[in-house]
Coordinates of C-alpha atoms and ligand atoms in Angstrom, one line a residue:
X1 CA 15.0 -23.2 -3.2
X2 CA 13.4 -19.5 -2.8
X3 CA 14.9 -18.4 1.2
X4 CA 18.4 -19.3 1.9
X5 CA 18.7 -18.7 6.1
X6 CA 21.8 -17.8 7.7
X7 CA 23.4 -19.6 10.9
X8 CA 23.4 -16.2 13.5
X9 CA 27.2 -16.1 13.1
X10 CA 27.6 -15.5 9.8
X11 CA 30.1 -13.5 8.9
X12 CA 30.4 -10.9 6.4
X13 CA 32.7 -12.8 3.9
X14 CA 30.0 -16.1 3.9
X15 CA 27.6 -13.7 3.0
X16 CA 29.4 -12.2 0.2
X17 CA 30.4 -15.7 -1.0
X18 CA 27.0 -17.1 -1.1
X19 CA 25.7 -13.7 -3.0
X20 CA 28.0 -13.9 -5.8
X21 CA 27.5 -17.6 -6.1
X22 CA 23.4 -16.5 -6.5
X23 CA 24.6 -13.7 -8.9
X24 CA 26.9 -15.8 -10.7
X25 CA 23.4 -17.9 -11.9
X26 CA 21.3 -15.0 -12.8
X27 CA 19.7 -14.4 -9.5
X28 CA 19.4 -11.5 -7.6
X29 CA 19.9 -11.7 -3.4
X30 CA 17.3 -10.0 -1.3
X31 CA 19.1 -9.9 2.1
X32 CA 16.7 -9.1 5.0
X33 CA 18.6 -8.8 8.5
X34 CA 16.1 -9.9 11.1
X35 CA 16.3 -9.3 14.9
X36 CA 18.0 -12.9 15.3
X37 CA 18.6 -14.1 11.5
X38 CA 19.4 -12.7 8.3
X39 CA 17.6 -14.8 5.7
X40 CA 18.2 -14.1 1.9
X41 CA 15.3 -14.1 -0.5
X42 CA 16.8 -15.3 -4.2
X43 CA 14.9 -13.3 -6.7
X44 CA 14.0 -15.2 -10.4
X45 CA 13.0 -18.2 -11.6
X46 CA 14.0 -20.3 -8.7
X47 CA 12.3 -23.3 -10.3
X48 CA 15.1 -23.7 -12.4
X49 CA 17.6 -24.8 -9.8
X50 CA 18.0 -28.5 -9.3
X51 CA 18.2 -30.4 -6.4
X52 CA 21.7 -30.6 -6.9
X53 CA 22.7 -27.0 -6.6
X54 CA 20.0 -26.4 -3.8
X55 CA 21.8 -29.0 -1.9
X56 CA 25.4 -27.0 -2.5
X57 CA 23.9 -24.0 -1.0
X58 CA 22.8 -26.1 2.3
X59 CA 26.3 -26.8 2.5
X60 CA 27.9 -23.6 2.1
X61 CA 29.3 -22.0 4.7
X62 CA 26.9 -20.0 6.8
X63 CA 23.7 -21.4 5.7
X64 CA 21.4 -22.8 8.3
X65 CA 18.8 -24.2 5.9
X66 CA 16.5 -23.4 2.7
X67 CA 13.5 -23.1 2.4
X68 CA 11.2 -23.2 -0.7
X69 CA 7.8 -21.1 -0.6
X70 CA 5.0 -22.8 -2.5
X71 CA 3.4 -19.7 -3.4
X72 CA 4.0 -17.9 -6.8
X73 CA 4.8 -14.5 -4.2
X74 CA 8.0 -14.5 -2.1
X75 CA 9.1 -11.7 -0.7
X76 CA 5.4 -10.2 0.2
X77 CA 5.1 -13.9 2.0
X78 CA 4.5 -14.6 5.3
X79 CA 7.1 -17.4 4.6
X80 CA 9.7 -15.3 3.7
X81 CA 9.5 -12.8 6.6
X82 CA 6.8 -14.0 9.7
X83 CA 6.8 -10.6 11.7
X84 CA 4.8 -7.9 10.5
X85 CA 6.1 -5.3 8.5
X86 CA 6.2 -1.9 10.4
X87 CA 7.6 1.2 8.7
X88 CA 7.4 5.3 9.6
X89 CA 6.2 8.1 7.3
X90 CA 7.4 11.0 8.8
X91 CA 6.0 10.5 12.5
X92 CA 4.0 8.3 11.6
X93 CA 4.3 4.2 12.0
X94 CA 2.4 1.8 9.7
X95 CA 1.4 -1.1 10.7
X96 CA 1.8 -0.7 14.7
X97 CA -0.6 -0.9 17.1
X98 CA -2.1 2.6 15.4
X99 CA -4.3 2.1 13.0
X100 CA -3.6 4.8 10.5
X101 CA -6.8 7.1 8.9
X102 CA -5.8 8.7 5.3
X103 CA -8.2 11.1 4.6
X104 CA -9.1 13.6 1.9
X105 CA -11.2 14.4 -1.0
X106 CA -11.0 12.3 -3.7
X107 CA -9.9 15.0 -6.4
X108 CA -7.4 18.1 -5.5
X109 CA -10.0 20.5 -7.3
X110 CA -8.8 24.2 -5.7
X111 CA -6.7 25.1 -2.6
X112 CA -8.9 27.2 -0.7
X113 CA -11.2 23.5 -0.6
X114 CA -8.2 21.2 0.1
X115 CA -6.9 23.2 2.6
X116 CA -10.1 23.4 4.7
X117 CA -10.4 19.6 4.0
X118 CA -7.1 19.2 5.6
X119 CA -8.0 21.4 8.8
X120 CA -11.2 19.5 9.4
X121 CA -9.8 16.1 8.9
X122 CA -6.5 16.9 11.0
X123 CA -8.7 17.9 13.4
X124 CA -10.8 15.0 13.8
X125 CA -8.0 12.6 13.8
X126 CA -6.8 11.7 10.4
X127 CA -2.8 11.3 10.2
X128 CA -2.4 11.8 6.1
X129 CA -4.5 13.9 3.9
X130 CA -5.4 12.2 0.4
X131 CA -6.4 13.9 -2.5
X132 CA -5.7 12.9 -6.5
X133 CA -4.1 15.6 -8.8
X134 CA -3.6 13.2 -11.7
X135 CA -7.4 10.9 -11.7
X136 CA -7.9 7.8 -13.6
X137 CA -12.0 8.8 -14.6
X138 CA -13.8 6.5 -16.9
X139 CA -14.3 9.1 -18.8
X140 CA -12.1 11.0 -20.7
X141 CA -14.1 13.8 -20.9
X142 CA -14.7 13.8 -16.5
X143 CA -12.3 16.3 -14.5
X144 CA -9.3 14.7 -14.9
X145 CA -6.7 16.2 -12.4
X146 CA -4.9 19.8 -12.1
X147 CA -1.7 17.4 -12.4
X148 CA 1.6 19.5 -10.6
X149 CA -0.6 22.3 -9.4
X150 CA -3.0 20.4 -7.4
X151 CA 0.8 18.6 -6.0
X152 CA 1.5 22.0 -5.4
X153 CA -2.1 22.4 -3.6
X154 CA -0.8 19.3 -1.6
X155 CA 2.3 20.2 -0.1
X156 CA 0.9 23.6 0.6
X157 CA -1.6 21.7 3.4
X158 CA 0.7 19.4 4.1
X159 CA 2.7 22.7 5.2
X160 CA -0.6 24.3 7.0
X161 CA -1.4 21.0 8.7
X162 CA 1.9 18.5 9.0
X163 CA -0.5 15.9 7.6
X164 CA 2.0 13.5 5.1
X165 CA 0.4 13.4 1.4
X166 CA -1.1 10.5 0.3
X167 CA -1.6 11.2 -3.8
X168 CA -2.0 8.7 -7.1
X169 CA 0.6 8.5 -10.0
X170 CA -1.0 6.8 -13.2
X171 CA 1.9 7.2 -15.6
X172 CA 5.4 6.0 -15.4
X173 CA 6.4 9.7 -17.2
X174 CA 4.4 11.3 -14.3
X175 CA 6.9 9.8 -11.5
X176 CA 9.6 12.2 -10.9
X177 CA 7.0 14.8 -10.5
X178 CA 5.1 13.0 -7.9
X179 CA 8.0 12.1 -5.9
X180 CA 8.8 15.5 -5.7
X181 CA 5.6 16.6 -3.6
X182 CA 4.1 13.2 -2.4
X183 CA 5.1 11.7 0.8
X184 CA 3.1 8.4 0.0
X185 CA 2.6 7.5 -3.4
X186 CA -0.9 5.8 -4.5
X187 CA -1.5 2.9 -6.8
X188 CA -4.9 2.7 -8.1
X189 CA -7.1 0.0 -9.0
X190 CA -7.1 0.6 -12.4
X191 CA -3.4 0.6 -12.5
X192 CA -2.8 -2.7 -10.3
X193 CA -1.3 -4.5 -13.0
X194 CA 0.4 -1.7 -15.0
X195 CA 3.6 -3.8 -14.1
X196 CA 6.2 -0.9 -15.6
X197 CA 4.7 1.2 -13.3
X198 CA 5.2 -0.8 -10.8
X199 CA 8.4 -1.9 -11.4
X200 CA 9.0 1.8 -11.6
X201 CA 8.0 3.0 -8.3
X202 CA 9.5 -0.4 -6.6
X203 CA 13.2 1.3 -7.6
X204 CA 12.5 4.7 -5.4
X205 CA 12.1 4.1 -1.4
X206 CA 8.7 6.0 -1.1
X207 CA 5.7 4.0 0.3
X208 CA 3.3 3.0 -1.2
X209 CA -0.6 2.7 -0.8
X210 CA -1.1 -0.6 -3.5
X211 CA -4.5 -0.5 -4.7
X212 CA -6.5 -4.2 -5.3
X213 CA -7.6 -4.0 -8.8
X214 CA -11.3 -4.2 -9.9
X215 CA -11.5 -7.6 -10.6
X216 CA -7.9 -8.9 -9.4
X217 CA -7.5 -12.2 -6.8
X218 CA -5.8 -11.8 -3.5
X219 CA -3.3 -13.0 -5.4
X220 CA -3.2 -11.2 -8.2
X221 CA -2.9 -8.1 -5.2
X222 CA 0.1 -10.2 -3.9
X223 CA 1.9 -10.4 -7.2
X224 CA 1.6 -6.8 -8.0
X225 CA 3.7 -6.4 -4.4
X226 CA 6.1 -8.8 -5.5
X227 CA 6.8 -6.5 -8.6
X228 CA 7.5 -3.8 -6.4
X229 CA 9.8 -5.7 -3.6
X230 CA 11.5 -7.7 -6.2
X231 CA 12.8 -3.8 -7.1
X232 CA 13.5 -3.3 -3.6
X233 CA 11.1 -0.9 -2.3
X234 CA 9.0 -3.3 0.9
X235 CA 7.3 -0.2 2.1
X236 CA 3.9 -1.2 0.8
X237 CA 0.2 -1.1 2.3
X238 CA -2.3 -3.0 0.4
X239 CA -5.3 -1.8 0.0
X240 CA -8.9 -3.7 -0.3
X241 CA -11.1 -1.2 -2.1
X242 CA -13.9 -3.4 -3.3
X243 CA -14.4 -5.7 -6.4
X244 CA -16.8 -6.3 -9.0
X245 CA -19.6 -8.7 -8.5
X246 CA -22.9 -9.6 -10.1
X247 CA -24.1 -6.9 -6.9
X248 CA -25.2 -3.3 -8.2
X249 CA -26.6 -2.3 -4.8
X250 CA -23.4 -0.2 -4.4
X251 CA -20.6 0.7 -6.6
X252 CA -18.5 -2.3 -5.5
X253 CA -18.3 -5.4 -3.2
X254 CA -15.9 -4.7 -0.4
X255 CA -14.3 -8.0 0.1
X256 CA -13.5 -8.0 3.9
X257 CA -12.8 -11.1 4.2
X258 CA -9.6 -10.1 2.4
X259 CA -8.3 -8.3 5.4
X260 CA -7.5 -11.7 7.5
X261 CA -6.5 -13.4 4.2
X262 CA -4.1 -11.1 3.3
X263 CA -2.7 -10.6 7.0
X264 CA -2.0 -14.6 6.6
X265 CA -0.6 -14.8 3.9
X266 CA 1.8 -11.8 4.1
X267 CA 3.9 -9.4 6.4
X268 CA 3.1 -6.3 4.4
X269 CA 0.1 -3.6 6.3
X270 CA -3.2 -4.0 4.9
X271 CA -5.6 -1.2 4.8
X272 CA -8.8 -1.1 3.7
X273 CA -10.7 2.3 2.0
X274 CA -14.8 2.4 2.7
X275 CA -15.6 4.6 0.1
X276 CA -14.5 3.1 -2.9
X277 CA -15.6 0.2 -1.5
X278 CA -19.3 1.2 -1.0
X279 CA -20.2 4.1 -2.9
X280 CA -22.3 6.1 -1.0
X281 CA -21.6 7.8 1.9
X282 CA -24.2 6.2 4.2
X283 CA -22.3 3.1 4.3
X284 CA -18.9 4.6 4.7
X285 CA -19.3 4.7 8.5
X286 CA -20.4 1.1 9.4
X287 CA -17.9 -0.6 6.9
X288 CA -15.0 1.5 8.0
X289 CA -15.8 0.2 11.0
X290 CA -16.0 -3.6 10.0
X291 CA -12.4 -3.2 8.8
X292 CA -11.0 -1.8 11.3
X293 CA -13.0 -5.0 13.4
X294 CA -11.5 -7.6 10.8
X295 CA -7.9 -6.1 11.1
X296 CA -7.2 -3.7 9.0
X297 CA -4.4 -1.7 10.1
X298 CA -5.6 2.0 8.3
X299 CA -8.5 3.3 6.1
X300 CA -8.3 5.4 3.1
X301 CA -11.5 7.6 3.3
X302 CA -12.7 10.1 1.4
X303 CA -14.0 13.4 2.8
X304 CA -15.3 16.8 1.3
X305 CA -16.6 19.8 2.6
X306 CA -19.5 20.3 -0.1
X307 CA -20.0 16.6 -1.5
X308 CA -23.0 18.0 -3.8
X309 CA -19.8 20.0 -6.0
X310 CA -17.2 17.9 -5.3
X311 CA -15.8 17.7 -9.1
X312 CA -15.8 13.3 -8.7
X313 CA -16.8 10.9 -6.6
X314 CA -18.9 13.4 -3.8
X315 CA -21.6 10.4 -3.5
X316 CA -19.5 8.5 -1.3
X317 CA -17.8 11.4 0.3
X318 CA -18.6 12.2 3.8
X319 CA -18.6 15.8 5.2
X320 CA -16.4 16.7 7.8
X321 CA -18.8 16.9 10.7
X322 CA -19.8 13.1 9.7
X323 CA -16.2 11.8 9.9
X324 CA -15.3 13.6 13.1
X325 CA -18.5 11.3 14.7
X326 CA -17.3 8.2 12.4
X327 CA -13.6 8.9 14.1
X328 CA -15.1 8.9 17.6
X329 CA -16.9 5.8 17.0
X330 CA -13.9 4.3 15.5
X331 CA -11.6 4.9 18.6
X332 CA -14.2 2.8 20.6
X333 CA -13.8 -0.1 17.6
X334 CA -10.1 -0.2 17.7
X335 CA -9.9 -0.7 21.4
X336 CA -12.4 -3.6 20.7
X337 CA -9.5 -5.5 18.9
X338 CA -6.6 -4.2 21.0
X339 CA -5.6 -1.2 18.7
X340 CA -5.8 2.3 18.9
X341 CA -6.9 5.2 16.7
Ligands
PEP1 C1 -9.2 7.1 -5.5 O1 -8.5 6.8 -4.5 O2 -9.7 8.2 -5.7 C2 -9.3 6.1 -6.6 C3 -9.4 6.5 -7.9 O3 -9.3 4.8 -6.1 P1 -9.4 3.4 -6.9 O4 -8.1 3.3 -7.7 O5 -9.4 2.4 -5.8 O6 -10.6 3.4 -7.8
MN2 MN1 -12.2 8.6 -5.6

């Protein structure tokens, strides 16, 4: 028994009742109040319960029915919650009919650059401006981040532009810091599976961006989520950003196919990010367009105004005039599949 759904009269008391009897047994409630029902998602190791005690909850007062989800994820499944999930950032809505564009350098290297990154993206479009102040580089020796400044850099163009801040925390330590500036919080690949972290972040109510990890499964992607929601925090966009393969054409394989998976098997935006995904910046453009053609509801892409000195990853970074024609092309792509840009 994993999804415990309420009759639609269900009062207030029935609900406390069958909480306490779910706390009582080391389980923790997850009460999501739908448009018609309010179902309640029982956090632990359901597998414990016997068919006995499943079958005192179907009798309780105010239950419908139960349900039991056959996948190892719950609340990030389509099971637990079949309408999509749709949240704001500011004034903007994820996972509407929009399809949101984040979009930024990679690295926050000065602010003079970050701001005129954040004019020319704004301009062409984008609705968030990216850019990483604390980077997770293979090597330690590689630019690794101003840290607070380049939050500081952040929230300055957020100020200059109104874009929201999309920006990466590595470290548990480095959380209170990021919250203070970021209006988005990134997960990166690397960090996927850094479950304290995740836990971490799942007990503030700031969205997330949830990276896939290198070489993590769909459902590896899935069970970092549930780390997060099983804190309480179901803002989350997961985000495809290429896997390793045997393939060293480009940097990574972007696994598109991931986009309609991921849409089936859960209620949670999916977005996908081109660059990380390819590479180079010559195939930024017609893969950012396949995702937004497979589904994907936003695109993380990276953008700088001098690529050849960008401080990391300028090879994939396209220039500003190059994403204002990508944008354009885009808009025609989303109204393809019924979406706009
Ligand atoms: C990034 O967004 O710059 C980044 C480091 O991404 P990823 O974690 O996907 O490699
Ligand atoms: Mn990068």
């Amino acid at each position: 028994m994993d999804i415990i759904v309420l009759k639609p009269k269900v009062t207030a008391k029935e609900l406390r009742h069958i909480v306490r009897k779910l706390e009582s047994m080391g389980f923790k409630a997850n009460i999501s109040k739908g448009t018609e029902r309010t179902v309640i998602g029982v956090i632990g190791d359901t597998s414990k319960i016997t068919e006995d005690e499943s079958n005192a909850f179907a009798s309780m007062a105010g239950v419908e029915t139960i349900h039991r989800i056959i996948q190892p994820f719950k609340l990030a499944s389509r099971d637990f919650k079949s309408g999509d999930t749709v949240f704001r950032v500011g004034r903007q809505t994820i996972g509407g009919r929009k399809i949101q564009v984040i979009a930024g350098p990679c690295a926050v290297e000065n602010l003079p650059t970050l701001l005129t990154i954040a004019r020319e993206v704004k301009k062409a479009g984008a609705s968030f401006i990216r850019g990483g102040a604390f980077k997770p580089r293979t090597s330690p020796y590689s630019f690794q981040g101003l840290g607070e400044e380049g939050l500081k850099y952040l929230a300055e163009a957020r100020r200059e532009t109104g874009l929201p801040v999309v920006t990466e925390v590595m470290d548990p330590r480095d959380i209170d810091v990021v919250l203070k500036y970021a209006d988005v919080i990134q997960v990166g690949a690397r960090n996927m599976q850094n479950f304290r972290l995740l836990q971490a972040i799942g007990a503030h109510d700031k969205p997330i961006v949830l990276k896939r990890g290198l070489s993590a499964t769909i459902k590896d992607l899935l069970m970092a989520a549930e780390y997060i929601m099983a804190q309480g925090n179901n803002r989350i966009m997961l985000c495809e950003r290429g896997i390793r393969t045997f393939e060293t054409a480009t940097r990574n394989t972007l696994d598109l196919n991931a986009v309609p998976v991921l849409k089936k098997l859960s209620h949670l935006p999916v977005i996908v990010d081109p660059s990380h995904g390819a590479g180079q910046w010559n195939l930024v453009a017609p893969m950012a367009k396949a995702a937004v053609a497979a589904g994907a509801d936003g695109l993380i892409i990276e953008v700088h105004s001098r690529p050849e000195e960008a401080l990391s990853d300028g090879e994939q970074s396209l220039k500003p005039e190059k994403f204002k024609t990508l944008m354009k092309e885009l808009k025609a792509v989303a109204r393809a599949v019924g979406r706009t840009l």
